[in-house]
Coordinates of C-alpha atoms (C1' of nucleotides) in Angstrom, one line a residue:
Chain P
X1 CA 77.7 92.8 89.5
X2 CA 77.3 95.2 92.3
X3 CA 76.3 93.5 95.5
X4 CA 74.0 94.8 98.2
X5 CA 75.7 96.4 101.1
X6 CA 76.2 93.2 103.0
X7 CA 77.2 90.2 101.1
X8 CA 73.9 88.3 100.7
X9 CA 74.7 85.9 103.4
X10 CA 71.9 84.3 105.2
X11 CA 69.1 85.8 107.0
X12 CA 69.7 89.5 107.6
X13 CA 66.5 91.3 107.5
X14 CA 66.8 94.3 105.3
X15 CA 64.3 96.9 106.2
X16 CA 62.4 98.6 103.5
X17 CA 63.3 102.2 102.9
X18 CA 61.1 104.7 104.6
X19 CA 59.5 106.2 101.6
X20 CA 58.2 103.1 99.9
X21 CA 58.4 103.6 96.2
X22 CA 54.9 102.9 95.4
X23 CA 51.8 104.2 96.9
X24 CA 49.6 101.8 98.7
X25 CA 47.0 103.0 101.1
X26 CA 45.1 100.1 102.6
X27 CA 45.6 99.5 106.2
X28 CA 47.9 101.2 108.7
X29 CA 51.0 100.1 106.9
X30 CA 52.7 97.4 108.7
X31 CA 55.8 96.5 106.8
X32 CA 55.7 93.0 105.6
X33 CA 58.7 90.8 105.4
X34 CA 59.5 88.5 102.5
X35 CA 62.0 85.7 102.6
X36 CA 63.9 85.0 99.4
X37 CA 65.5 81.7 98.8
X38 CA 67.7 81.2 95.8
X39 CA 71.2 80.0 95.1
X40 CA 71.9 82.8 92.7
X41 CA 73.1 85.8 94.6
X42 CA 72.5 88.2 91.7
X43 CA 68.9 87.2 91.6
X44 CA 68.6 87.6 95.3
X45 CA 70.2 91.0 95.2
X46 CA 68.0 92.3 92.4
X47 CA 64.8 90.9 93.8
X48 CA 65.7 92.2 97.2
X49 CA 66.1 95.7 95.8
X50 CA 62.9 95.6 93.9
X51 CA 60.9 94.4 96.8
X52 CA 62.3 96.9 99.1
X53 CA 61.5 99.6 96.6
X54 CA 57.9 98.4 96.8
X55 CA 57.9 98.7 100.6
X56 CA 58.7 95.2 101.7
X57 CA 61.4 94.2 104.1
X58 CA 63.4 91.3 102.7
X59 CA 65.5 88.4 104.1
X60 CA 67.6 86.4 101.8
X61 CA 68.9 82.9 101.9
X62 CA 71.1 81.0 99.5
X63 CA 70.9 77.7 101.4
X64 CA 67.8 75.7 101.6
X65 CA 68.4 74.1 104.9
X66 CA 69.4 77.2 106.7
X67 CA 66.3 78.9 105.2
X68 CA 64.0 76.2 106.4
X69 CA 65.2 76.6 109.9
X70 CA 64.8 80.3 109.8
X71 CA 61.4 80.2 108.2
X72 CA 60.2 78.0 111.0
X73 CA 62.0 79.9 113.7
X74 CA 61.0 83.3 112.7
X75 CA 58.5 83.2 109.9
X76 CA 58.2 86.1 107.5
X77 CA 54.9 87.1 105.9
X78 CA 55.7 85.3 102.7
X79 CA 58.5 83.3 101.1
X80 CA 59.7 83.0 97.6
X81 CA 61.7 79.9 96.5
X82 CA 63.5 79.1 93.4
X83 CA 62.5 75.6 92.4
X84 CA 66.0 74.5 91.4
X85 CA 68.6 74.8 94.0
X86 CA 71.6 72.7 94.8
X87 CA 71.5 71.3 98.2
X88 CA 67.9 71.3 99.0
X89 CA 65.7 72.3 96.1
X90 CA 62.5 74.3 96.3
X91 CA 60.2 71.4 96.2
X92 CA 61.8 69.5 99.1
X93 CA 62.0 72.8 101.0
X94 CA 58.4 73.4 100.5
X95 CA 57.6 69.8 101.6
X96 CA 59.6 70.1 104.7
X97 CA 58.1 73.5 105.4
X98 CA 54.5 72.4 104.9
X99 CA 54.9 69.8 107.5
X100 CA 55.0 72.5 110.2
X101 CA 53.8 75.7 108.6
X102 CA 51.2 77.2 106.3
X103 CA 53.4 80.1 105.4
X104 CA 52.4 81.5 101.9
X105 CA 54.9 80.5 99.3
X106 CA 55.6 81.5 95.8
X107 CA 57.7 79.4 93.5
X108 CA 60.0 80.7 90.8
X109 CA 60.4 78.3 87.9
X110 CA 62.3 78.4 84.7
X111 CA 60.3 78.7 81.5
X112 CA 60.9 75.1 80.5
X113 CA 59.3 73.5 83.5
X114 CA 55.7 73.2 82.8
X115 CA 54.9 70.1 84.9
X116 CA 56.5 71.6 88.0
X117 CA 53.7 74.1 88.2
X118 CA 51.1 71.5 88.8
X119 CA 53.4 69.7 91.1
X120 CA 54.3 72.8 93.1
X121 CA 50.8 73.9 93.5
X122 CA 49.7 70.4 94.5
X123 CA 52.3 70.4 97.1
X124 CA 51.0 73.5 98.6
X125 CA 52.6 76.5 97.0
X126 CA 50.3 79.4 96.8
X127 CA 51.5 80.6 93.4
X128 CA 54.3 80.2 91.0
X129 CA 55.9 82.5 88.5
X130 CA 57.9 81.6 85.5
X131 CA 61.2 83.3 84.9
X132 CA 61.8 85.7 83.6
X133 CA 59.1 87.9 84.9
X134 CA 58.5 91.5 85.4
X135 CA 58.7 93.2 88.7
X136 CA 55.2 94.3 88.2
X137 CA 53.9 90.8 87.9
X138 CA 55.8 89.6 90.9
X139 CA 54.6 92.4 93.2
X140 CA 51.1 92.0 92.0
X141 CA 51.2 88.3 92.9
X142 CA 52.8 89.0 96.2
X143 CA 50.2 91.5 97.2
X144 CA 47.4 89.3 96.0
X145 CA 48.6 86.5 98.2
X146 CA 49.3 88.6 101.2
X147 CA 45.8 90.1 101.0
X148 CA 44.3 86.6 100.8
X149 CA 46.2 85.3 103.8
X150 CA 45.4 88.4 105.8
X151 CA 41.7 87.7 105.2
X152 CA 42.2 84.2 106.4
X153 CA 44.2 85.2 109.4
X154 CA 41.7 87.9 110.5
X155 CA 38.6 85.9 109.9
X156 CA 35.1 87.2 110.0
X157 CA 35.5 89.3 113.1
X158 CA 32.3 89.3 115.1
X159 CA 29.5 87.0 114.0
X160 CA 28.0 90.1 112.3
X161 CA 31.2 90.4 110.3
X162 CA 30.2 88.3 107.4
X163 CA 28.1 91.2 106.2
X164 CA 29.3 91.2 102.6
X165 CA 26.3 92.6 100.9
X166 CA 25.4 90.0 98.4
X167 CA 23.9 92.3 95.9
X168 CA 24.5 95.9 95.2
X169 CA 21.5 97.9 94.3
X170 CA 21.8 101.1 92.3
X171 CA 18.4 102.4 91.4
X172 CA 16.9 99.9 89.1
X173 CA 20.1 97.9 88.7
X174 CA 20.9 95.0 90.9
X175 CA 24.4 93.7 90.8
X176 CA 25.8 90.7 92.5
X177 CA 29.6 90.8 92.4
X178 CA 30.1 87.4 94.0
X179 CA 27.9 85.7 91.4
X180 CA 28.7 88.0 88.5
X181 CA 25.0 88.4 88.1
X182 CA 23.1 91.4 87.0
X183 CA 19.5 92.4 86.7
X184 CA 17.6 95.4 85.6
X185 CA 14.2 95.9 87.3
X186 CA 14.6 92.3 88.4
X187 CA 15.0 91.0 84.9
X188 CA 18.3 89.2 84.6
X189 CA 20.8 90.5 82.1
X190 CA 23.5 88.2 80.9
X191 CA 26.9 89.8 80.7
X192 CA 30.4 88.6 79.8
X193 CA 33.2 88.9 82.3
X194 CA 34.6 92.1 80.8
X195 CA 31.3 93.7 80.5
X196 CA 30.5 92.9 84.1
X197 CA 33.7 94.3 85.4
X198 CA 33.2 97.5 83.5
X199 CA 29.7 97.9 84.6
X200 CA 30.7 97.1 88.2
X201 CA 33.4 99.8 88.1
X202 CA 30.8 102.3 87.0
X203 CA 28.0 101.3 89.2
X204 CA 30.0 101.1 92.4
X205 CA 30.4 104.9 92.2
X206 CA 27.3 106.3 90.6
X207 CA 27.8 109.7 89.1
X208 CA 31.5 109.5 89.2
X209 CA 33.2 109.8 85.8
X210 CA 35.5 107.0 85.0
X211 CA 38.1 107.5 82.3
X212 CA 38.7 104.8 79.8
X213 CA 42.0 104.1 81.4
X214 CA 40.3 103.7 84.8
X215 CA 37.8 101.3 83.3
X216 CA 40.7 99.3 81.7
X217 CA 42.2 99.1 85.1
X218 CA 39.0 97.7 86.5
X219 CA 38.6 95.2 83.8
X220 CA 42.1 94.0 83.0
X221 CA 45.2 93.1 84.8
X222 CA 47.8 95.8 85.0
X223 CA 50.0 94.7 82.2
X224 CA 47.3 94.6 79.5
X225 CA 46.6 97.5 77.3
X226 CA 43.8 97.7 74.8
X227 CA 42.7 100.4 72.5
X228 CA 40.5 103.1 74.0
X229 CA 37.8 102.3 71.5
X230 CA 37.6 98.8 72.9
X231 CA 36.1 100.2 76.0
X232 CA 33.6 102.0 73.8
X233 CA 32.7 98.7 72.3
X234 CA 32.0 97.1 75.6
X235 CA 29.9 100.1 76.6
X236 CA 28.1 99.7 73.3
X237 CA 27.3 96.1 74.1
X238 CA 26.3 96.8 77.7
X239 CA 23.8 99.4 76.5
X240 CA 22.5 97.1 73.9
X241 CA 21.9 94.3 76.3
X242 CA 20.1 96.6 78.8
X243 CA 18.1 98.1 76.1
X244 CA 16.9 94.7 75.1
X245 CA 15.3 94.5 78.5
X246 CA 14.3 98.1 78.8
X247 CA 14.2 100.2 75.6
X248 CA 14.4 103.4 77.7
X249 CA 17.6 102.3 79.4
X250 CA 19.9 105.3 79.7
X251 CA 21.8 104.7 82.9
X252 CA 25.3 104.8 81.4
X253 CA 26.2 108.3 80.5
X254 CA 28.9 109.5 78.2
X255 CA 31.0 112.4 79.3
X256 CA 32.4 113.8 76.1
X257 CA 36.1 113.9 76.3
X258 CA 36.2 112.4 79.8
X259 CA 34.8 109.0 80.0
X260 CA 31.6 107.3 81.2
X261 CA 29.6 107.3 84.4
X262 CA 26.7 105.4 85.8
X263 CA 23.6 107.7 86.3
X264 CA 22.9 108.6 89.9
X265 CA 19.8 107.3 91.4
Chain Z
X1 CA 69.2 120.3 81.9
X2 CA 72.9 119.7 81.5
X3 CA 72.6 118.3 78.1
X4 CA 75.5 116.1 76.9
X5 CA 74.5 117.3 73.4
X6 CA 78.0 116.8 72.2
X7 CA 77.8 113.0 72.1
X8 CA 76.5 112.1 68.7
X9 CA 73.3 110.2 68.7
X10 CA 72.7 111.0 72.3
X11 CA 69.7 112.7 73.7
X12 CA 68.0 114.6 71.0
X13 CA 64.4 114.9 71.8
X14 CA 62.5 114.2 68.7
X15 CA 59.0 115.6 68.8
X16 CA 56.1 113.4 67.9
X17 CA 54.0 114.4 64.9
X18 CA 51.4 116.9 65.6
X19 CA 48.4 114.7 65.4
X20 CA 49.1 112.0 68.0
X21 CA 47.2 108.8 67.4
X22 CA 45.9 108.4 70.9
X23 CA 43.1 109.8 72.8
X24 CA 43.4 111.4 76.2
X25 CA 40.7 111.4 78.8
X26 CA 41.1 113.6 81.8
X27 CA 43.4 116.3 80.7
X28 CA 44.0 117.2 77.1
X29 CA 46.8 115.7 75.1
X30 CA 50.1 115.6 76.8
X31 CA 52.7 114.0 74.6
X32 CA 54.7 111.4 76.5
X33 CA 58.4 111.0 76.2
X34 CA 60.2 107.7 75.9
X35 CA 63.9 107.3 76.3
X36 CA 65.6 104.6 74.2
X37 CA 69.0 103.2 75.2
X38 CA 70.7 100.8 72.9
X39 CA 74.1 100.6 71.2
X40 CA 72.6 99.6 67.9
X41 CA 71.7 102.6 66.0
X42 CA 69.5 100.7 63.6
X43 CA 67.4 99.5 66.4
X44 CA 67.2 102.9 67.9
X45 CA 66.2 104.4 64.6
X46 CA 63.5 101.8 64.0
X47 CA 62.1 102.0 67.4
X48 CA 62.2 105.7 67.5
X49 CA 60.2 105.9 64.3
X50 CA 57.7 103.4 65.4
X51 CA 57.1 105.1 68.6
X52 CA 56.8 108.5 67.1
X53 CA 54.2 107.1 64.7
X54 CA 52.3 106.1 67.8
X55 CA 52.4 109.6 69.1
X56 CA 55.3 109.4 71.6
X57 CA 58.2 111.7 71.7
X58 CA 61.5 109.9 71.8
X59 CA 65.0 110.4 73.1
X60 CA 67.8 108.1 72.1
X61 CA 71.1 107.3 73.7
X62 CA 73.8 104.9 72.6
X63 CA 75.8 105.3 75.7
X64 CA 74.8 104.0 79.0
X65 CA 76.5 106.5 81.2
X66 CA 75.3 109.5 79.2
X67 CA 71.9 108.0 79.4
X68 CA 71.9 107.6 83.1
X69 CA 72.8 111.2 83.6
X70 CA 70.1 112.4 81.3
X71 CA 67.5 110.1 82.8
X72 CA 68.1 111.5 86.2
X73 CA 68.5 115.0 85.1
X74 CA 65.5 115.2 82.9
X75 CA 63.4 112.1 83.3
X76 CA 61.2 111.0 80.5
X77 CA 57.9 109.2 81.2
X78 CA 59.4 105.8 80.5
X79 CA 62.7 104.3 79.4
X80 CA 63.6 101.3 77.3
X81 CA 67.0 99.6 77.7
X82 CA 68.7 97.0 75.8
X83 CA 70.2 94.5 78.2
X84 CA 73.4 94.1 76.4
X85 CA 75.5 97.2 75.8
X86 CA 79.2 97.9 75.7
X87 CA 80.3 100.4 78.2
X88 CA 77.5 100.2 80.7
X89 CA 75.0 97.4 80.1
X90 CA 71.4 97.6 80.8
X91 CA 71.5 95.8 84.0
X92 CA 74.1 98.1 85.6
X93 CA 72.2 101.0 84.2
X94 CA 69.0 99.9 85.8
X95 CA 70.7 99.3 89.1
X96 CA 72.3 102.7 89.1
X97 CA 69.1 104.3 88.0
X98 CA 67.0 102.5 90.6
X99 CA 69.2 103.9 93.3
X100 CA 67.7 107.3 92.7
X101 CA 64.6 106.9 90.6
X102 CA 61.5 104.8 90.1
X103 CA 61.2 105.6 86.5
X104 CA 59.3 102.9 84.6
X105 CA 61.7 100.7 82.7
X106 CA 61.3 98.1 80.0
X107 CA 64.1 95.8 79.1
X108 CA 64.8 94.4 75.7
X109 CA 66.4 91.0 75.7
X110 CA 67.8 88.9 72.9
X111 CA 66.3 85.4 72.5
X112 CA 69.7 83.8 72.5
X113 CA 70.9 85.1 75.8
X114 CA 71.6 83.0 78.7
X115 CA 68.0 82.6 79.9
X116 CA 68.7 82.3 83.6
X117 CA 71.6 84.7 84.1
X118 CA 70.5 87.7 82.2
X119 CA 66.8 87.2 82.2
X120 CA 66.7 86.4 85.8
X121 CA 68.3 89.7 86.5
X122 CA 66.0 91.7 84.4
X123 CA 63.6 91.4 87.2
X124 CA 64.2 94.8 88.5
X125 CA 62.6 96.2 85.4
X126 CA 58.9 97.0 85.2
X127 CA 58.6 94.8 82.2
X128 CA 60.8 93.1 79.7
X129 CA 60.3 92.1 76.1
X130 CA 62.2 89.4 74.2
X131 CA 63.6 90.3 70.8
X132 CA 62.3 90.0 68.2
X133 CA 59.0 91.5 69.2
X134 CA 56.2 93.1 67.3
X135 CA 55.7 96.8 67.4
X136 CA 52.2 96.2 68.5
X137 CA 53.3 94.2 71.6
X138 CA 55.8 96.8 72.5
X139 CA 53.4 99.7 72.3
X140 CA 50.8 97.7 74.3
X141 CA 53.3 97.2 77.1
X142 CA 54.3 100.8 77.0
X143 CA 50.8 102.0 77.2
X144 CA 50.0 99.5 80.0
X145 CA 52.8 100.8 82.1
X146 CA 52.1 104.4 81.4
X147 CA 48.5 103.9 82.2
X148 CA 49.4 102.4 85.5
X149 CA 51.8 105.1 86.5
X150 CA 49.2 107.7 85.6
X151 CA 46.6 106.0 87.7
X152 CA 48.9 106.0 90.6
X153 CA 49.6 109.6 90.3
X154 CA 46.0 110.7 89.9
X155 CA 43.3 109.1 91.9
X156 CA 42.7 108.9 95.6
X157 CA 39.4 107.2 95.1
X158 CA 40.1 103.6 95.9
X159 CA 37.2 101.3 96.6
X160 CA 37.0 101.6 100.3
X161 CA 37.9 105.2 101.1
X162 CA 34.6 107.1 101.1
X163 CA 36.5 110.1 102.4
X164 CA 36.4 112.1 99.3
X165 CA 35.9 115.8 99.6
X166 CA 33.2 115.5 97.0
X167 CA 32.1 118.9 96.0
X168 CA 33.8 122.2 96.3
X169 CA 31.5 125.1 97.2
X170 CA 32.4 128.7 96.4
X171 CA 29.5 130.9 97.2
X172 CA 26.8 130.0 94.9
X173 CA 28.9 127.7 92.8
X174 CA 29.2 124.0 93.4
X175 CA 31.9 122.1 91.7
X176 CA 32.5 118.4 91.8
X177 CA 35.7 117.4 90.1
X178 CA 35.1 113.6 90.3
X179 CA 31.8 113.9 88.6
X180 CA 32.8 116.7 86.2
X181 CA 29.7 118.4 87.5
X182 CA 29.0 122.0 88.1
X183 CA 26.0 123.8 89.5
X184 CA 25.0 127.4 90.1
X185 CA 22.6 127.9 92.9
X186 CA 21.9 124.2 92.6
X187 CA 21.1 124.4 88.9
X188 CA 23.4 122.2 86.9
X189 CA 25.5 123.8 84.3
X190 CA 27.0 121.5 81.6
X191 CA 30.6 122.3 80.8
X192 CA 33.1 120.8 78.4
X193 CA 36.3 119.4 79.8
X194 CA 38.3 122.5 78.9
X195 CA 35.8 124.8 80.4
X196 CA 35.6 122.8 83.5
X197 CA 39.4 122.9 84.0
X198 CA 39.5 126.6 83.6
X199 CA 36.7 127.2 85.9
X200 CA 38.2 124.9 88.4
X201 CA 41.5 126.7 88.3
X202 CA 39.7 130.0 89.0
X203 CA 37.3 128.7 91.6
X204 CA 39.9 126.9 93.6
X205 CA 41.4 130.3 94.5
X206 CA 38.7 132.8 94.7
X207 CA 39.8 136.3 94.3
X208 CA 43.2 135.3 93.0
X209 CA 44.0 136.6 89.5
X210 CA 45.0 134.0 87.1
X211 CA 46.9 135.0 84.0
X212 CA 46.0 133.5 80.7
X213 CA 49.1 131.5 80.8
X214 CA 48.3 130.0 84.2
X215 CA 44.9 129.1 82.9
X216 CA 46.4 127.4 79.9
X217 CA 48.6 125.4 82.3
X218 CA 45.5 124.3 84.2
X219 CA 43.6 123.3 81.1
X220 CA 46.4 121.9 79.0
X221 CA 49.0 119.7 80.6
X222 CA 51.8 122.2 80.1
X223 CA 52.9 121.0 76.6
X224 CA 50.3 122.7 74.5
X225 CA 50.2 126.4 73.7
X226 CA 47.3 128.1 72.3
X227 CA 46.6 131.7 71.6
X228 CA 45.7 134.0 74.4
X229 CA 42.5 134.9 72.8
X230 CA 41.5 131.2 73.0
X231 CA 41.3 131.5 76.8
X232 CA 39.1 134.5 76.2
X233 CA 36.9 132.4 74.1
X234 CA 36.5 129.8 76.9
X235 CA 35.8 132.5 79.4
X236 CA 33.2 133.8 77.1
X237 CA 31.5 130.4 76.8
X238 CA 31.7 129.9 80.5
X239 CA 30.0 133.3 81.2
X240 CA 27.4 132.5 78.6
X241 CA 26.5 129.2 80.1
X242 CA 26.2 130.6 83.5
X243 CA 24.2 133.6 82.3
X244 CA 21.7 131.1 80.8
X245 CA 21.1 130.0 84.3
X246 CA 21.4 133.3 86.1
X247 CA 21.2 136.4 83.9
X248 CA 22.9 138.4 86.7
X249 CA 25.9 136.1 86.8
X250 CA 29.1 138.0 87.3
X251 CA 31.4 135.8 89.3
X252 CA 34.2 135.7 86.7
X253 CA 36.0 139.0 86.8
X254 CA 38.3 140.5 84.2
X255 CA 41.4 142.1 85.4
X256 CA 42.4 144.4 82.7
X257 CA 45.8 143.6 81.5
X258 CA 46.3 140.8 84.0
X259 CA 43.8 137.9 83.6
X260 CA 40.7 136.6 85.2
X261 CA 39.6 135.8 88.7
X262 CA 36.7 134.1 90.4
X263 CA 34.8 136.5 92.7
X264 CA 35.1 136.0 96.4
X265 CA 32.0 134.8 98.1
Chain X
dT1 C1' 40.1 69.3 66.4
dT2 C1' 35.9 72.2 65.2
dA3 C1' 32.3 75.2 66.6
dT4 C1' 30.9 79.1 69.6
dT5 C1' 31.5 82.9 72.2
dT6 C1' 34.0 86.8 73.5
dT7 C1' 37.1 90.4 72.6
dT8 C1' 39.6 93.5 70.0
dC9 C1' 40.2 96.4 66.3
dC10 C1' 38.9 99.3 62.3
dC11 C1' 36.3 102.5 59.9
dC12 C1' 32.9 105.9 59.1
dA13 C1' 29.1 109.2 59.7
dG14 C1' 27.3 112.4 62.7
dA15 C1' 28.0 115.4 66.9
dT16 C1' 30.5 118.1 69.7
dT17 C1' 34.2 120.9 70.9
dT18 C1' 37.9 123.9 69.9
dG19 C1' 41.0 127.5 68.4
dA20 C1' 41.1 131.4 65.8
dC21 C1' 39.5 135.7 63.4
dG22 C1' 37.5 140.2 63.0
dG23 C1' 35.0 143.9 64.4
dA24 C1' 32.6 146.2 68.2
dA25 C1' 32.9 147.6 72.8
dA26 C1' 35.2 148.8 77.0
dA27 C1' 39.1 150.4 79.8
dG28 C1' 43.2 153.0 80.6
dG29 C1' 46.4 156.9 79.8
dG30 C1' 47.5 161.5 78.7
Chain Y
dC1 C1' 38.2 164.0 74.9
dC2 C1' 41.1 161.3 71.9
dC3 C1' 43.9 157.5 71.1
dT4 C1' 45.8 153.0 72.2
dT5 C1' 45.4 148.6 74.4
dT6 C1' 42.7 145.0 75.8
dT7 C1' 38.6 142.4 76.1
dC8 C1' 34.2 140.7 74.4
dC9 C1' 31.2 138.3 71.2
dG10 C1' 29.5 136.0 67.1
dT11 C1' 31.0 133.0 63.7
dC12 C1' 33.3 129.3 61.3
dA13 C1' 36.3 125.7 59.8
dA14 C1' 39.1 122.3 61.7
dA15 C1' 40.0 119.0 65.0
dT16 C1' 38.3 115.6 68.1
dC17 C1' 35.0 112.3 70.0
dT18 C1' 31.4 109.0 70.1
dG19 C1' 28.1 105.3 68.5
dG20 C1' 27.6 101.7 65.8
dG21 C1' 28.4 98.1 62.4
dG22 C1' 31.3 94.7 61.2
dA23 C1' 35.3 91.7 60.4
dA24 C1' 39.3 89.6 62.3
dA25 C1' 41.6 87.5 66.3
dA26 C1' 41.5 85.2 70.7
dA27 C1' 39.6 82.6 74.0
dT28 C1' 36.3 78.8 75.4
dA29 C1' 33.6 75.2 74.9
dA30 C1' 32.3 71.1 72.7

DNA sequence: TTATTTTTCCCCAGATTTGACGGAAAAGGG
DNA sequence: CCCTTTTCCGTCAAATCTGGGGAAAAATAA
């Protein structure tokens, strides 16, 4: 198996390539570093390449103790441990790490290790992923966790900062993302999760046409695909529920051949 | 492309049946191509047929090296590799491919393979599927991945970035791609998707003559060919719709023998 | 487990859109 | 001015899309 340029020894930081493979806008792109700890060098190499392609810098360790030291000394933004490792396994490593650090950690587990999940999470891992897994899933989890920890780290700036608008109002629609609650002219309408997500995607950008694919993206995780008509079904039920409250309801427009949109106020 | 068309069973592009099963939203039907790499011709044949039935075009390779070359030369929309293959196995193939391309890849794995070794390494792929799998599952995964890569390519919208150049104004014409909305002197004109795309192509470059072929490219994602007269028909409908709003409308010029253009403002 | 929701899929009838045709009209060339 | 080429326009049948009604499948709750 081809090895990465340098033998995956311990701790070299491999910068991400300049043109990160995937597009990610967000903040003024600071390259984030991820530490990988696993005894299998092939896995390390593959993971490393994948993550670099996604725009992360990586640091790899095959030895738990060495890793621990480095993680404390010069913490990355996130660490990924294999649960099973020879000298010092992932759980012990996490335990030792947690004594001094709150670094975000993702566990890798083999399929046949159900109980470890609970255990790992209880011990303070931020997430765990069962092998084998897709690159897509891993990257999604990583980004989710990094986003979360950034929010914590950069807490509610000024006092005024907490200004997350509780409810979004779009004409006669009131929508409360935090509570998953919706009302029309003040009358509450009870929606299922999927319905809510689709409505939210539409209502957040009134007038903008959302294709069925875009709505799927809003309502489902990235690795799920459902039939286009399924979106239609949800729209159907949304309309029905709103019509039950207001027979004249017509705020969800169909754009033949394009998708749906929420009527501008 | 430098086709290694000599190698039997390598690289024939098999067109999908005319009436593809799936619906397209934004731009009219572009048939997507999937490359299949596997040493087992039976599997290739079966997969190929299944996928064609779902409206994909397929390209099959039994040889890893030939596949690599073709994938780089003339990339499909997505590739599916069997992990185990004689000359160049799926893992090496992926690694080699990843060095130069971010083409979406799905791995096929056998159930009885060393779970940790092989599967752990499959992580550089975008997704993997364990054999045996249902056709339904495979197609769902494929669509999920294609949807995602389409979404990446298309939208700049994002939740936060309000910085969308919303409407394009060309003289008395206002045109809003995101909303699929068009107005003349402020009066809305309702267009179909095809009409919209053609008008957009013209209006984006006022005064520039667009040949019918160019307009076709704008309206049909490059795979579909229709009669020249059909463009005329769309122009006709466009003019009619605008004239309904402004009898003097004359912003779409005919360039005899060349094509059409949108009048400079 | 069984009972309820929720979600997905399928199918059809009715609308809408589309590509193509044919003849009339307009433009260009000599 | 005549003839040829190209475009315009009305029309129509075919293709495509949408709105629902359900039923089957999954997910949740009890």
